[in-house]
Amino acid sequence: MDQSNRNRTIPSHVKETVFTRDKGCCVSCGSNQDIEFDHIIPFSKGGSNSIKNIQLLCLKCNRRKSNKIT
């Protein structure tokens, strides 16, 4: 795995903390189905893998957000 791919991977401790903080539900609609980790500021736009920049979104809300900054 090259350096750019390694930086894109959200560390497991960040995932665990975010999942607990967001109570395992989409922060947009409250669903607990098809949950995904989302970069608030997209990785492609310079966002980091920090706890403050990761949130839980369901598949539908994450696709709607795409790579926008909300």
PDB file of N, CA and C in Angstrom:
ATOM      1  N   MET A   1       0.853  -1.176   0.000  1.00  0.00           N
ATOM      2  CA  MET A   1       0.000   0.000   0.000  1.00  0.00           C
ATOM      3  C   MET A   1       0.897   1.237   0.000  1.00  0.00           C
ATOM      4  N   ASP A   2       0.630   2.185  -0.925  1.00  0.00           N
ATOM      5  CA  ASP A   2       1.464   3.374  -0.957  1.00  0.00           C
ATOM      6  C   ASP A   2       1.030   4.379   0.111  1.00  0.00           C
ATOM      7  N   GLN A   3       1.821   5.423   0.292  1.00  0.00           N
ATOM      8  CA  GLN A   3       1.597   6.396   1.359  1.00  0.00           C
ATOM      9  C   GLN A   3       0.233   7.070   1.247  1.00  0.00           C
ATOM     10  N   SER A   4      -0.209   7.430   0.034  1.00  0.00           N
ATOM     11  CA  SER A   4      -1.489   8.125  -0.113  1.00  0.00           C
ATOM     12  C   SER A   4      -2.655   7.245   0.322  1.00  0.00           C
ATOM     13  N   ASN A   5      -2.611   5.950   0.050  1.00  0.00           N
ATOM     14  CA  ASN A   5      -3.681   5.050   0.468  1.00  0.00           C
ATOM     15  C   ASN A   5      -3.684   4.851   1.973  1.00  0.00           C
ATOM     16  N   ARG A   6      -2.509   4.794   2.578  1.00  0.00           N
ATOM     17  CA  ARG A   6      -2.416   4.625   4.018  1.00  0.00           C
ATOM     18  C   ARG A   6      -3.037   5.823   4.737  1.00  0.00           C
ATOM     19  N   ASN A   7      -2.817   7.019   4.234  1.00  0.00           N
ATOM     20  CA  ASN A   7      -3.362   8.219   4.858  1.00  0.00           C
ATOM     21  C   ASN A   7      -4.876   8.302   4.714  1.00  0.00           C
ATOM     22  N   ARG A   8      -5.446   7.624   3.711  1.00  0.00           N
ATOM     23  CA  ARG A   8      -6.883   7.652   3.485  1.00  0.00           C
ATOM     24  C   ARG A   8      -7.626   6.743   4.459  1.00  0.00           C
ATOM     25  N   THR A   9      -6.936   5.802   5.053  1.00  0.00           N
ATOM     26  CA  THR A   9      -7.561   4.847   5.959  1.00  0.00           C
ATOM     27  C   THR A   9      -7.798   5.492   7.314  1.00  0.00           C
ATOM     28  N   ILE A  10      -9.045   5.455   7.765  1.00  0.00           N
ATOM     29  CA  ILE A  10      -9.384   6.015   9.073  1.00  0.00           C
ATOM     30  C   ILE A  10      -8.922   5.028  10.142  1.00  0.00           C
ATOM     31  N   PRO A  11      -8.080   5.474  11.074  1.00  0.00           N
ATOM     32  CA  PRO A  11      -7.584   4.573  12.123  1.00  0.00           C
ATOM     33  C   PRO A  11      -8.733   3.984  12.951  1.00  0.00           C
ATOM     34  N   SER A  12      -8.553   2.754  13.408  1.00  0.00           N
ATOM     35  CA  SER A  12      -9.607   2.059  14.146  1.00  0.00           C
ATOM     36  C   SER A  12      -9.997   2.787  15.427  1.00  0.00           C
ATOM     37  N   HIS A  13      -9.051   3.414  16.124  1.00  0.00           N
ATOM     38  CA  HIS A  13      -9.404   4.134  17.358  1.00  0.00           C
ATOM     39  C   HIS A  13     -10.296   5.341  17.052  1.00  0.00           C
ATOM     40  N   VAL A  14     -10.112   5.964  15.889  1.00  0.00           N
ATOM     41  CA  VAL A  14     -10.965   7.083  15.486  1.00  0.00           C
ATOM     42  C   VAL A  14     -12.364   6.559  15.173  1.00  0.00           C
ATOM     43  N   LYS A  15     -12.441   5.442  14.449  1.00  0.00           N
ATOM     44  CA  LYS A  15     -13.747   4.851  14.129  1.00  0.00           C
ATOM     45  C   LYS A  15     -14.515   4.495  15.400  1.00  0.00           C
ATOM     46  N   GLU A  16     -13.834   3.891  16.356  1.00  0.00           N
ATOM     47  CA  GLU A  16     -14.492   3.489  17.606  1.00  0.00           C
ATOM     48  C   GLU A  16     -15.023   4.701  18.364  1.00  0.00           C
ATOM     49  N   THR A  17     -14.217   5.748  18.462  1.00  0.00           N
ATOM     50  CA  THR A  17     -14.613   6.957  19.172  1.00  0.00           C
ATOM     51  C   THR A  17     -15.793   7.638  18.483  1.00  0.00           C
ATOM     52  N   VAL A  18     -15.738   7.765  17.155  1.00  0.00           N
ATOM     53  CA  VAL A  18     -16.812   8.412  16.397  1.00  0.00           C
ATOM     54  C   VAL A  18     -18.096   7.596  16.492  1.00  0.00           C
ATOM     55  N   PHE A  19     -17.991   6.271  16.386  1.00  0.00           N
ATOM     56  CA  PHE A  19     -19.178   5.419  16.473  1.00  0.00           C
ATOM     57  C   PHE A  19     -19.870   5.597  17.826  1.00  0.00           C
ATOM     58  N   THR A  20     -19.092   5.642  18.882  1.00  0.00           N
ATOM     59  CA  THR A  20     -19.644   5.847  20.228  1.00  0.00           C
ATOM     60  C   THR A  20     -20.237   7.247  20.358  1.00  0.00           C
ATOM     61  N   ARG A  21     -19.495   8.253  19.924  1.00  0.00           N
ATOM     62  CA  ARG A  21     -19.969   9.640  20.022  1.00  0.00           C
ATOM     63  C   ARG A  21     -21.292   9.843  19.279  1.00  0.00           C
ATOM     64  N   ASP A  22     -21.385   9.271  18.066  1.00  0.00           N
ATOM     65  CA  ASP A  22     -22.579   9.447  17.226  1.00  0.00           C
ATOM     66  C   ASP A  22     -23.650   8.393  17.511  1.00  0.00           C
ATOM     67  N   LYS A  23     -23.405   7.580  18.535  1.00  0.00           N
ATOM     68  CA  LYS A  23     -24.366   6.555  18.999  1.00  0.00           C
ATOM     69  C   LYS A  23     -24.767   5.570  17.899  1.00  0.00           C
ATOM     70  N   GLY A  24     -23.856   5.315  16.965  1.00  0.00           N
ATOM     71  CA  GLY A  24     -24.093   4.326  15.914  1.00  0.00           C
ATOM     72  C   GLY A  24     -25.163   4.717  14.919  1.00  0.00           C
ATOM     73  N   CYS A  25     -25.522   6.005  14.878  1.00  0.00           N
ATOM     74  CA  CYS A  25     -26.601   6.472  13.994  1.00  0.00           C
ATOM     75  C   CYS A  25     -26.128   7.601  13.090  1.00  0.00           C
ATOM     76  N   CYS A  26     -26.798   7.742  11.977  1.00  0.00           N
ATOM     77  CA  CYS A  26     -26.548   8.826  11.038  1.00  0.00           C
ATOM     78  C   CYS A  26     -26.793  10.162  11.740  1.00  0.00           C
ATOM     79  N   VAL A  27     -25.834  11.065  11.668  1.00  0.00           N
ATOM     80  CA  VAL A  27     -25.993  12.363  12.317  1.00  0.00           C
ATOM     81  C   VAL A  27     -26.954  13.259  11.548  1.00  0.00           C
ATOM     82  N   SER A  28     -27.299  12.886  10.333  1.00  0.00           N
ATOM     83  CA  SER A  28     -28.210  13.684   9.527  1.00  0.00           C
ATOM     84  C   SER A  28     -29.673  13.286   9.719  1.00  0.00           C
ATOM     85  N   CYS A  29     -29.961  11.978   9.600  1.00  0.00           N
ATOM     86  CA  CYS A  29     -31.369  11.539   9.657  1.00  0.00           C
ATOM     87  C   CYS A  29     -31.686  10.630  10.841  1.00  0.00           C
ATOM     88  N   GLY A  30     -30.665  10.159  11.559  1.00  0.00           N
ATOM     89  CA  GLY A  30     -30.889   9.323  12.733  1.00  0.00           C
ATOM     90  C   GLY A  30     -30.981   7.827  12.459  1.00  0.00           C
ATOM     91  N   SER A  31     -30.861   7.417  11.195  1.00  0.00           N
ATOM     92  CA  SER A  31     -30.942   5.997  10.847  1.00  0.00           C
ATOM     93  C   SER A  31     -29.763   5.225  11.433  1.00  0.00           C
ATOM     94  N   ASN A  32     -29.994   3.954  11.716  1.00  0.00           N
ATOM     95  CA  ASN A  32     -28.887   3.091  12.140  1.00  0.00           C
ATOM     96  C   ASN A  32     -28.641   1.990  11.098  1.00  0.00           C
ATOM     97  N   GLN A  33     -29.150   2.179   9.887  1.00  0.00           N
ATOM     98  CA  GLN A  33     -28.983   1.220   8.795  1.00  0.00           C
ATOM     99  C   GLN A  33     -27.933   1.731   7.803  1.00  0.00           C
ATOM    100  N   ASP A  34     -27.122   0.826   7.269  1.00  0.00           N
ATOM    101  CA  ASP A  34     -26.129   1.154   6.233  1.00  0.00           C
ATOM    102  C   ASP A  34     -25.237   2.325   6.646  1.00  0.00           C
ATOM    103  N   ILE A  35     -24.715   2.281   7.860  1.00  0.00           N
ATOM    104  CA  ILE A  35     -23.895   3.364   8.413  1.00  0.00           C
ATOM    105  C   ILE A  35     -22.496   3.360   7.789  1.00  0.00           C
ATOM    106  N   GLU A  36     -22.027   4.566   7.464  1.00  0.00           N
ATOM    107  CA  GLU A  36     -20.695   4.749   6.883  1.00  0.00           C
ATOM    108  C   GLU A  36     -19.981   5.879   7.624  1.00  0.00           C
ATOM    109  N   PHE A  37     -18.652   5.836   7.594  1.00  0.00           N
ATOM    110  CA  PHE A  37     -17.848   6.912   8.160  1.00  0.00           C
ATOM    111  C   PHE A  37     -17.638   7.945   7.060  1.00  0.00           C
ATOM    112  N   ASP A  38     -17.884   9.212   7.379  1.00  0.00           N
ATOM    113  CA  ASP A  38     -17.801  10.297   6.412  1.00  0.00           C
ATOM    114  C   ASP A  38     -16.854  11.374   6.918  1.00  0.00           C
ATOM    115  N   HIS A  39     -16.046  11.897   5.997  1.00  0.00           N
ATOM    116  CA  HIS A  39     -15.199  13.044   6.303  1.00  0.00           C
ATOM    117  C   HIS A  39     -16.054  14.308   6.163  1.00  0.00           C
ATOM    118  N   ILE A  40     -16.151  15.098   7.208  1.00  0.00           N
ATOM    119  CA  ILE A  40     -16.917  16.348   7.159  1.00  0.00           C
ATOM    120  C   ILE A  40     -16.295  17.266   6.109  1.00  0.00           C
ATOM    121  N   ILE A  41     -15.000  17.502   6.217  1.00  0.00           N
ATOM    122  CA  ILE A  41     -14.251  18.135   5.130  1.00  0.00           C
ATOM    123  C   ILE A  41     -13.651  16.970   4.359  1.00  0.00           C
ATOM    124  N   PRO A  42     -14.101  16.764   3.120  1.00  0.00           N
ATOM    125  CA  PRO A  42     -13.673  15.586   2.364  1.00  0.00           C
ATOM    126  C   PRO A  42     -12.152  15.440   2.292  1.00  0.00           C
ATOM    127  N   PHE A  43     -11.714  14.199   2.331  1.00  0.00           N
ATOM    128  CA  PHE A  43     -10.285  13.893   2.226  1.00  0.00           C
ATOM    129  C   PHE A  43      -9.723  14.521   0.951  1.00  0.00           C
ATOM    130  N   SER A  44     -10.523  14.486  -0.135  1.00  0.00           N
ATOM    131  CA  SER A  44     -10.083  15.027  -1.423  1.00  0.00           C
ATOM    132  C   SER A  44      -9.907  16.545  -1.397  1.00  0.00           C
ATOM    133  N   LYS A  45     -10.457  17.190  -0.364  1.00  0.00           N
ATOM    134  CA  LYS A  45     -10.332  18.649  -0.240  1.00  0.00           C
ATOM    135  C   LYS A  45      -9.470  19.039   0.946  1.00  0.00           C
ATOM    136  N   GLY A  46      -8.639  18.105   1.389  1.00  0.00           N
ATOM    137  CA  GLY A  46      -7.679  18.395   2.450  1.00  0.00           C
ATOM    138  C   GLY A  46      -8.112  18.008   3.847  1.00  0.00           C
ATOM    139  N   GLY A  47      -9.272  17.352   3.979  1.00  0.00           N
ATOM    140  CA  GLY A  47      -9.753  16.930   5.290  1.00  0.00           C
ATOM    141  C   GLY A  47      -8.882  15.835   5.885  1.00  0.00           C
ATOM    142  N   SER A  48      -8.856  15.790   7.199  1.00  0.00           N
ATOM    143  CA  SER A  48      -8.021  14.813   7.901  1.00  0.00           C
ATOM    144  C   SER A  48      -8.861  13.644   8.405  1.00  0.00           C
ATOM    145  N   ASN A  49      -8.180  12.675   8.978  1.00  0.00           N
ATOM    146  CA  ASN A  49      -8.824  11.518   9.600  1.00  0.00           C
ATOM    147  C   ASN A  49      -8.994  11.729  11.100  1.00  0.00           C
ATOM    148  N   SER A  50      -9.098  12.973  11.540  1.00  0.00           N
ATOM    149  CA  SER A  50      -9.231  13.258  12.967  1.00  0.00           C
ATOM    150  C   SER A  50     -10.662  13.013  13.434  1.00  0.00           C
ATOM    151  N   ILE A  51     -10.820  12.800  14.716  1.00  0.00           N
ATOM    152  CA  ILE A  51     -12.132  12.564  15.309  1.00  0.00           C
ATOM    153  C   ILE A  51     -13.074  13.721  15.003  1.00  0.00           C
ATOM    154  N   LYS A  52     -12.574  14.936  15.020  1.00  0.00           N
ATOM    155  CA  LYS A  52     -13.408  16.115  14.761  1.00  0.00           C
ATOM    156  C   LYS A  52     -13.872  16.192  13.310  1.00  0.00           C
ATOM    157  N   ASN A  53     -13.198  15.502  12.394  1.00  0.00           N
ATOM    158  CA  ASN A  53     -13.544  15.586  10.974  1.00  0.00           C
ATOM    159  C   ASN A  53     -14.280  14.349  10.455  1.00  0.00           C
ATOM    160  N   ILE A  54     -14.590  13.408  11.320  1.00  0.00           N
ATOM    161  CA  ILE A  54     -15.292  12.190  10.894  1.00  0.00           C
ATOM    162  C   ILE A  54     -16.648  12.157  11.578  1.00  0.00           C
ATOM    163  N   GLN A  55     -17.664  11.748  10.819  1.00  0.00           N
ATOM    164  CA  GLN A  55     -19.014  11.600  11.358  1.00  0.00           C
ATOM    165  C   GLN A  55     -19.636  10.350  10.760  1.00  0.00           C
ATOM    166  N   LEU A  56     -20.721   9.895  11.372  1.00  0.00           N
ATOM    167  CA  LEU A  56     -21.468   8.769  10.824  1.00  0.00           C
ATOM    168  C   LEU A  56     -22.607   9.298   9.967  1.00  0.00           C
ATOM    169  N   LEU A  57     -22.729   8.751   8.763  1.00  0.00           N
ATOM    170  CA  LEU A  57     -23.855   9.021   7.879  1.00  0.00           C
ATOM    171  C   LEU A  57     -24.354   7.699   7.337  1.00  0.00           C
ATOM    172  N   CYS A  58     -25.659   7.616   7.096  1.00  0.00           N
ATOM    173  CA  CYS A  58     -26.175   6.423   6.422  1.00  0.00           C
ATOM    174  C   CYS A  58     -25.813   6.521   4.941  1.00  0.00           C
ATOM    175  N   LEU A  59     -25.928   5.425   4.248  1.00  0.00           N
ATOM    176  CA  LEU A  59     -25.575   5.370   2.830  1.00  0.00           C
ATOM    177  C   LEU A  59     -26.285   6.468   2.043  1.00  0.00           C
ATOM    178  N   LYS A  60     -27.583   6.626   2.265  1.00  0.00           N
ATOM    179  CA  LYS A  60     -28.380   7.605   1.515  1.00  0.00           C
ATOM    180  C   LYS A  60     -27.887   9.035   1.763  1.00  0.00           C
ATOM    181  N   CYS A  61     -27.697   9.396   3.021  1.00  0.00           N
ATOM    182  CA  CYS A  61     -27.237  10.750   3.347  1.00  0.00           C
ATOM    183  C   CYS A  61     -25.808  10.987   2.864  1.00  0.00           C
ATOM    184  N   ASN A  62     -24.966   9.968   2.951  1.00  0.00           N
ATOM    185  CA  ASN A  62     -23.581  10.102   2.507  1.00  0.00           C
ATOM    186  C   ASN A  62     -23.521  10.297   0.990  1.00  0.00           C
ATOM    187  N   ARG A  63     -24.365   9.598   0.254  1.00  0.00           N
ATOM    188  CA  ARG A  63     -24.371   9.763  -1.208  1.00  0.00           C
ATOM    189  C   ARG A  63     -24.909  11.143  -1.592  1.00  0.00           C
ATOM    190  N   ARG A  64     -25.877  11.623  -0.832  1.00  0.00           N
ATOM    191  CA  ARG A  64     -26.434  12.951  -1.084  1.00  0.00           C
ATOM    192  C   ARG A  64     -25.368  14.028  -0.830  1.00  0.00           C
ATOM    193  N   LYS A  65     -24.570  13.829   0.231  1.00  0.00           N
ATOM    194  CA  LYS A  65     -23.521  14.805   0.570  1.00  0.00           C
ATOM    195  C   LYS A  65     -22.399  14.774  -0.452  1.00  0.00           C
ATOM    196  N   SER A  66     -22.048  13.595  -0.930  1.00  0.00           N
ATOM    197  CA  SER A  66     -20.958  13.401  -1.892  1.00  0.00           C
ATOM    198  C   SER A  66     -19.675  13.998  -1.325  1.00  0.00           C
ATOM    199  N   ASN A  67     -18.984  14.855  -2.094  1.00  0.00           N
ATOM    200  CA  ASN A  67     -17.733  15.422  -1.585  1.00  0.00           C
ATOM    201  C   ASN A  67     -17.898  16.901  -1.236  1.00  0.00           C
ATOM    202  N   LYS A  68     -19.127  17.279  -0.885  1.00  0.00           N
ATOM    203  CA  LYS A  68     -19.401  18.657  -0.471  1.00  0.00           C
ATOM    204  C   LYS A  68     -18.982  18.849   0.983  1.00  0.00           C
ATOM    205  N   ILE A  69     -18.693  20.093   1.301  1.00  0.00           N
ATOM    206  CA  ILE A  69     -18.408  20.470   2.686  1.00  0.00           C
ATOM    207  C   ILE A  69     -19.690  21.047   3.247  1.00  0.00           C
ATOM    208  N   THR A  70     -20.190  20.431   4.343  1.00  0.00           N
ATOM    209  CA  THR A  70     -21.445  20.910   4.917  1.00  0.00           C
ATOM    210  C   THR A  70     -21.221  21.592   6.243  1.00  0.00           C
TER     211      THR A  70
END
